[in-house]
């Protein structure tokens, strides 16, 4: 199988797009260390499902907006599995409010998980990847980082920030066998999108050229493509998966 012998860390890897990435990687033969912060039931369910199918998955509780947690989780993964080949910075939250209503905490909480979290996890794993002279990092951005959105100043800033983080780390790692890329999904059928008020979501779907939401699977397969050995000449790139929303 294509990812046999590889070890991947997927933050927010037990729900939504993250669960699809975990599942694709595990089915491709990788050992997957799936991070989660609170939802133990969803994590246990995914582990049971994949475990029953004979796949290798370990669960790691921690907050990506806490650098100590990030370092601890990476140490746990190295102790358990001996190496880290792939880091997928997928953990993300929304606190949607117009700027007039958004509090300073709303700003910091979203930027902390979505942007600082990717930095802290990258920092926690990068020396190991440099030592081995290989690694793949994929950051999950969003179409909102490019277009902006009413009620999402914090989220849009965090997702645009991930593009800058991606390109900077890609440049720094370009001669060390480590690629760093972004996947920017549009509106994907997950709990996050299900929380959008129904009337607002209907208007969003009208604007999507394909007139439908994407599936987590459609995002996960692009992430896996970027992780393949033969994708080694792709770095600092942003792959969009959005039904044509940014045209
Ligand atoms: N354009 C401009 N202004 C708008 C607007 C629009 N389309 N819609 C609303 N507004 C303005 C209103 O005029 C109002 O302005 P004032 O405060 O100056 O009066 C203000 O926004 C608040 O409007 P409401 O009172 O009607 O709405 P609210 O405060 O209850 O909620 C909202 C506003 C938080 C933006 C809500 O509509 C919402 O949750 N929208 C969905 C946001 C969204 O699309 N989130 C995506 C989540 S999925 C995701 O993020 C994944 C991904 O990567 C794609």
Tab-separated table of C-alpha atoms and ligand atoms in Angstrom:
chain	number	residue	atom	x	y	z
A	1	UNK	CA	0.000	0.000	0.000
A	2	UNK	CA	1.076	3.508	-0.811
A	3	UNK	CA	1.648	4.711	2.782
A	4	UNK	CA	2.984	1.458	4.279
A	5	UNK	CA	5.486	2.165	7.074
A	6	UNK	CA	4.607	5.884	7.218
A	7	UNK	CA	3.487	7.651	10.385
A	8	UNK	CA	1.123	10.631	10.204
A	9	UNK	CA	-0.103	13.121	12.767
A	10	UNK	CA	-3.507	14.602	11.939
A	11	UNK	CA	-4.622	17.373	14.292
A	12	UNK	CA	-8.381	17.510	14.738
A	13	UNK	CA	-8.144	14.078	13.182
A	14	UNK	CA	-11.254	12.456	14.610
A	15	UNK	CA	-14.089	14.557	13.170
A	16	UNK	CA	-15.097	16.190	9.903
A	17	UNK	CA	-12.391	16.662	7.289
A	18	UNK	CA	-9.762	15.445	9.781
A	19	UNK	CA	-11.545	12.109	10.257
A	20	UNK	CA	-11.664	11.639	6.485
A	21	UNK	CA	-7.924	12.351	6.253
A	22	UNK	CA	-7.214	9.908	9.102
A	23	UNK	CA	-9.331	7.294	7.410
A	24	UNK	CA	-7.754	7.715	3.957
A	25	UNK	CA	-4.244	7.563	5.383
A	26	UNK	CA	-4.988	4.496	7.513
A	27	UNK	CA	-6.583	2.742	4.547
A	28	UNK	CA	-3.430	3.586	2.564
A	29	UNK	CA	-1.344	1.673	5.127
A	30	UNK	CA	-0.111	4.557	7.327
A	31	UNK	CA	-0.094	4.522	11.107
A	32	UNK	CA	-2.155	7.551	12.080
A	33	UNK	CA	-1.844	9.513	15.308
A	34	UNK	CA	-5.105	11.442	15.464
A	35	UNK	CA	-5.222	14.485	17.723
A	36	UNK	CA	-8.388	15.721	19.384
A	37	UNK	CA	-9.162	18.225	22.117
A	38	UNK	CA	-12.526	17.367	23.728
A	39	UNK	CA	-14.787	14.960	21.894
A	40	UNK	CA	-13.640	11.636	23.333
A	41	UNK	CA	-16.719	9.798	22.050
A	42	UNK	CA	-16.037	10.740	18.398
A	43	UNK	CA	-12.370	9.790	18.823
A	44	UNK	CA	-13.176	6.390	20.362
A	45	UNK	CA	-15.749	5.700	17.638
A	46	UNK	CA	-13.280	6.392	14.839
A	47	UNK	CA	-10.585	4.295	16.505
A	48	UNK	CA	-13.037	1.416	16.947
A	49	UNK	CA	-14.126	1.598	13.291
A	50	UNK	CA	-10.612	1.734	11.872
A	51	UNK	CA	-9.250	-0.716	14.434
A	52	UNK	CA	-11.938	-3.261	13.505
A	53	UNK	CA	-10.744	-2.968	9.911
A	54	UNK	CA	-7.186	-3.779	11.081
A	55	UNK	CA	-5.869	-0.227	10.659
A	56	UNK	CA	-3.277	1.405	12.920
A	57	UNK	CA	-4.561	4.442	14.740
A	58	UNK	CA	-3.606	6.039	18.045
A	59	UNK	CA	-5.453	8.860	19.759
A	60	UNK	CA	-3.774	11.864	21.381
A	61	UNK	CA	-5.684	14.350	23.495
A	62	UNK	CA	-4.314	17.887	23.595
A	63	UNK	CA	-4.882	21.516	22.663
A	64	UNK	CA	-2.982	22.798	19.656
A	65	UNK	CA	-3.172	26.342	21.034
A	66	UNK	CA	-0.959	25.178	23.907
A	67	UNK	CA	2.661	24.726	22.800
A	68	UNK	CA	3.379	22.388	25.743
A	69	UNK	CA	0.539	20.097	24.632
A	70	UNK	CA	1.917	20.107	21.068
A	71	UNK	CA	5.384	19.103	22.270
A	72	UNK	CA	3.938	16.401	24.518
A	73	UNK	CA	1.775	14.942	21.741
A	74	UNK	CA	4.697	14.791	19.302
A	75	UNK	CA	6.825	13.103	21.974
A	76	UNK	CA	4.036	10.572	22.618
A	77	UNK	CA	3.861	9.794	18.896
A	78	UNK	CA	7.633	9.414	18.585
A	79	UNK	CA	7.735	7.169	21.676
A	80	UNK	CA	4.882	5.003	20.355
A	81	UNK	CA	5.628	4.891	16.642
A	82	UNK	CA	9.303	5.883	16.337
A	83	UNK	CA	8.961	8.452	13.563
A	84	UNK	CA	6.766	11.128	12.018
A	85	UNK	CA	6.582	11.341	8.231
A	86	UNK	CA	3.515	13.523	7.800
A	87	UNK	CA	1.986	16.382	9.773
A	88	UNK	CA	-1.473	17.527	8.760
A	89	UNK	CA	-2.457	20.705	10.559
A	90	UNK	CA	-6.202	20.367	10.288
A	91	UNK	CA	-7.542	21.432	13.712
A	92	UNK	CA	-9.784	24.432	13.282
A	93	UNK	CA	-12.651	26.245	14.967
A	94	UNK	CA	-15.078	29.018	14.120
A	95	UNK	CA	-16.570	31.702	16.349
A	96	UNK	CA	-18.644	33.557	13.775
A	97	UNK	CA	-19.690	37.105	14.670
A	98	UNK	CA	-19.509	40.411	12.854
A	99	UNK	CA	-16.564	42.570	13.942
A	100	UNK	CA	-18.933	44.811	15.894
A	101	UNK	CA	-19.854	41.861	18.137
A	102	UNK	CA	-16.588	39.922	18.070
A	103	UNK	CA	-14.708	40.073	21.377
A	104	UNK	CA	-10.955	40.093	21.821
A	105	UNK	CA	-11.259	36.552	23.220
A	106	UNK	CA	-13.212	35.431	20.118
A	107	UNK	CA	-10.326	36.710	18.002
A	108	UNK	CA	-7.564	35.103	20.092
A	109	UNK	CA	-9.367	31.774	20.486
A	110	UNK	CA	-9.778	31.298	16.734
A	111	UNK	CA	-6.317	32.557	15.825
A	112	UNK	CA	-4.867	30.421	18.634
A	113	UNK	CA	-6.263	27.125	17.372
A	114	UNK	CA	-6.234	27.739	13.632
A	115	UNK	CA	-2.950	29.597	13.139
A	116	UNK	CA	-0.792	29.402	16.263
A	117	UNK	CA	-1.697	25.702	16.490
A	118	UNK	CA	-0.206	25.006	13.068
A	119	UNK	CA	2.941	26.941	14.001
A	120	UNK	CA	3.293	25.139	17.347
A	121	UNK	CA	2.807	21.672	15.830
A	122	UNK	CA	5.230	22.481	13.003
A	123	UNK	CA	7.806	23.638	15.533
A	124	UNK	CA	7.262	20.514	17.632
A	125	UNK	CA	7.945	18.174	14.721
A	126	UNK	CA	10.350	20.039	12.454
A	127	UNK	CA	13.694	19.122	14.098
A	128	UNK	CA	12.789	15.433	13.807
A	129	UNK	CA	11.947	15.856	10.110
A	130	UNK	CA	15.170	17.820	9.489
A	131	UNK	CA	17.197	15.088	11.215
A	132	UNK	CA	15.656	12.480	8.921
A	133	UNK	CA	15.939	14.709	5.835
A	134	UNK	CA	12.337	14.089	4.874
A	135	UNK	CA	8.802	15.062	5.791
A	136	UNK	CA	5.533	16.381	4.496
A	137	UNK	CA	3.437	19.085	6.113
A	138	UNK	CA	-0.036	19.962	4.861
A	139	UNK	CA	-1.942	22.876	6.371
A	140	UNK	CA	-5.704	23.004	5.952
A	141	UNK	CA	-6.636	26.566	5.014
A	142	UNK	CA	-10.011	27.628	3.557
A	143	UNK	CA	-11.507	29.497	0.622
A	144	UNK	CA	-12.523	32.050	3.283
A	145	UNK	CA	-8.840	32.972	3.712
A	146	UNK	CA	-8.934	34.232	0.145
A	147	UNK	CA	-12.441	35.690	-0.132
A	148	UNK	CA	-13.222	36.784	3.437
A	149	UNK	CA	-16.760	36.265	4.771
A	150	UNK	CA	-19.336	38.226	6.741
A	151	UNK	CA	-18.993	37.117	10.376
A	152	UNK	CA	-15.579	35.501	9.935
A	153	UNK	CA	-12.898	38.187	10.350
A	154	UNK	CA	-11.040	36.004	12.859
A	155	UNK	CA	-11.406	32.780	10.852
A	156	UNK	CA	-10.534	34.434	7.512
A	157	UNK	CA	-7.432	36.050	9.022
A	158	UNK	CA	-6.327	32.703	10.487
A	159	UNK	CA	-6.844	30.854	7.195
A	160	UNK	CA	-5.064	33.550	5.150
A	161	UNK	CA	-2.296	33.440	7.740
A	162	UNK	CA	-1.872	29.723	7.123
A	163	UNK	CA	-0.983	30.447	3.496
A	164	UNK	CA	1.808	32.787	4.604
A	165	UNK	CA	2.997	30.280	7.203
A	166	UNK	CA	2.982	27.514	4.589
A	167	UNK	CA	5.042	29.462	2.051
A	168	UNK	CA	7.558	30.672	4.625
A	169	UNK	CA	8.193	27.219	6.089
A	170	UNK	CA	8.249	25.737	2.561
A	171	UNK	CA	11.036	28.167	1.650
A	172	UNK	CA	12.982	27.447	4.837
A	173	UNK	CA	12.693	23.664	4.289
A	174	UNK	CA	13.126	23.619	0.508
A	175	UNK	CA	16.571	22.033	0.624
A	176	UNK	CA	15.910	19.667	3.490
A	177	UNK	CA	13.606	17.147	1.814
A	178	UNK	CA	10.529	18.583	3.512
A	179	UNK	CA	7.561	19.887	1.534
A	180	UNK	CA	4.953	22.203	2.993
A	181	UNK	CA	1.652	22.805	1.229
A	182	UNK	CA	-1.853	24.060	1.831
A	183	UNK	CA	-5.199	22.598	0.929
A	184	UNK	CA	-7.965	25.198	0.918
A	185	UNK	CA	-11.426	23.609	1.057
A	186	UNK	CA	-14.637	25.451	0.303
A	187	UNK	CA	-17.913	24.587	2.043
A	188	UNK	CA	-17.701	20.906	3.002
A	189	UNK	CA	-20.430	18.757	4.549
A	190	UNK	CA	-19.255	18.769	8.196
A	191	UNK	CA	-20.653	19.769	11.588
A	192	UNK	CA	-18.971	23.163	11.147
A	193	UNK	CA	-20.964	23.932	8.015
A	194	UNK	CA	-24.135	22.369	9.449
A	195	UNK	CA	-23.993	25.080	12.146
A	196	UNK	CA	-24.479	27.873	9.567
A	197	UNK	CA	-28.027	29.272	9.762
A	198	UNK	CA	-30.148	27.498	7.134
A	199	UNK	CA	-31.099	30.647	5.207
A	200	UNK	CA	-27.455	31.805	5.088
A	201	UNK	CA	-26.269	28.363	3.905
A	202	UNK	CA	-28.857	28.293	1.113
A	203	UNK	CA	-27.460	31.606	-0.189
A	204	UNK	CA	-23.893	30.264	0.015
A	205	UNK	CA	-24.780	27.155	-1.994
A	206	UNK	CA	-26.394	29.370	-4.676
A	207	UNK	CA	-22.997	31.037	-5.146
A	208	UNK	CA	-21.069	27.760	-5.550
A	209	UNK	CA	-20.749	27.061	-9.313
A	210	UNK	CA	-21.354	23.325	-8.702
A	211	UNK	CA	-24.377	24.190	-6.454
A	212	UNK	CA	-23.472	21.662	-3.773
A	213	UNK	CA	-21.343	21.194	-0.677
A	214	UNK	CA	-18.168	19.146	-0.964
A	215	UNK	CA	-17.573	15.924	0.925
A	216	UNK	CA	-14.730	15.432	3.439
A	217	UNK	CA	-13.542	12.591	1.200
A	218	UNK	CA	-13.021	15.037	-1.685
A	219	UNK	CA	-10.636	17.046	0.491
A	220	UNK	CA	-8.855	14.050	2.019
A	221	UNK	CA	-7.862	12.632	-1.347
A	222	UNK	CA	-6.070	15.882	-2.288
A	223	UNK	CA	-4.216	15.857	1.033
A	224	UNK	CA	-3.141	12.269	0.372
A	225	UNK	CA	-1.977	13.183	-3.121
A	226	UNK	CA	0.342	15.826	-1.619
A	227	UNK	CA	1.733	13.259	0.841
A	228	UNK	CA	2.711	10.760	-1.835
A	229	UNK	CA	6.415	10.189	-2.472
A	230	UNK	CA	6.016	11.253	-6.080
A	231	UNK	CA	4.604	14.659	-5.099
A	232	UNK	CA	8.075	15.697	-3.935
A	233	UNK	CA	8.374	18.635	-6.388
A	234	UNK	CA	5.231	20.330	-5.025
A	235	UNK	CA	5.963	22.773	-2.209
A	236	UNK	CA	4.570	26.122	-1.072
A	237	UNK	CA	1.425	25.441	-3.097
A	238	UNK	CA	-2.235	26.031	-2.296
A	239	UNK	CA	-4.646	23.432	-3.670
A	240	UNK	CA	-8.272	24.550	-3.708
A	241	UNK	CA	-11.186	22.103	-3.361
A	242	UNK	CA	-14.286	24.261	-3.500
A	243	UNK	CA	-16.620	23.451	-6.394
A	244	UNK	CA	-15.377	26.526	-8.242
A	245	UNK	CA	-16.266	29.036	-5.515
A	246	UNK	CA	-13.197	31.229	-6.012
A	247	UNK	CA	-13.560	31.657	-9.797
B	1	LIG	N1	-23.298	41.337	3.811
B	1	LIG	C1	-23.072	42.437	4.573
B	1	LIG	N2	-23.527	42.560	5.842
B	1	LIG	C2	-24.240	41.544	6.339
B	1	LIG	C3	-24.529	40.375	5.614
B	1	LIG	C4	-24.026	40.307	4.284
B	1	LIG	N3	-24.205	39.226	3.533
B	1	LIG	N4	-25.246	39.552	6.389
B	1	LIG	C5	-25.403	40.181	7.570
B	1	LIG	N5	-24.814	41.379	7.540
B	1	LIG	C6	-24.749	42.363	8.609
B	1	LIG	C7	-26.119	42.884	9.034
B	1	LIG	O1	-26.479	43.948	8.221
B	1	LIG	C8	-25.840	43.317	10.451
B	1	LIG	O2	-25.155	44.537	10.449
B	1	LIG	P1	-25.180	45.532	11.719
B	1	LIG	O3	-24.644	44.767	12.913
B	1	LIG	O4	-24.309	46.658	11.322
B	1	LIG	O5	-26.626	45.885	11.901
B	1	LIG	C9	-24.846	42.307	10.954
B	1	LIG	O6	-24.256	41.701	9.776
B	1	LIG	C10	-25.441	41.220	11.829
B	1	LIG	O7	-26.501	40.642	11.123
B	1	LIG	P2	-27.611	39.778	11.862
B	1	LIG	O8	-28.037	40.410	13.137
B	1	LIG	O9	-28.624	39.411	10.843
B	1	LIG	O10	-26.851	38.448	12.123
B	1	LIG	P3	-26.169	37.835	13.399
B	1	LIG	O11	-25.317	38.804	14.141
B	1	LIG	O12	-27.181	37.063	14.165
B	1	LIG	O13	-25.232	36.795	12.655
B	1	LIG	C11	-23.511	36.018	11.249
B	1	LIG	C12	-24.366	37.227	11.637
B	1	LIG	C13	-22.656	35.589	12.444
B	1	LIG	C14	-22.591	36.487	10.150
B	1	LIG	C15	-24.425	34.855	10.830
B	1	LIG	O14	-25.173	35.280	9.726
B	1	LIG	C16	-23.648	33.632	10.432
B	1	LIG	O15	-23.337	32.780	11.245
B	1	LIG	N6	-23.319	33.510	9.158
B	1	LIG	C17	-22.593	32.375	8.623
B	1	LIG	C18	-21.131	32.662	8.574
B	1	LIG	C19	-20.481	31.592	7.754
B	1	LIG	O16	-20.659	31.533	6.544
B	1	LIG	N7	-19.671	30.738	8.382
B	1	LIG	C20	-19.020	29.696	7.685
B	1	LIG	C21	-18.825	28.544	8.630
B	1	LIG	S1	-18.169	27.110	7.780
B	1	LIG	C22	-16.568	27.437	7.636
B	1	LIG	O17	-16.059	28.411	8.089
B	1	LIG	C23	-15.777	26.419	6.864
B	1	LIG	C24	-15.078	27.003	5.732
B	1	LIG	O18	-13.863	27.082	5.748
B	1	LIG	C25	-15.844	27.417	4.546
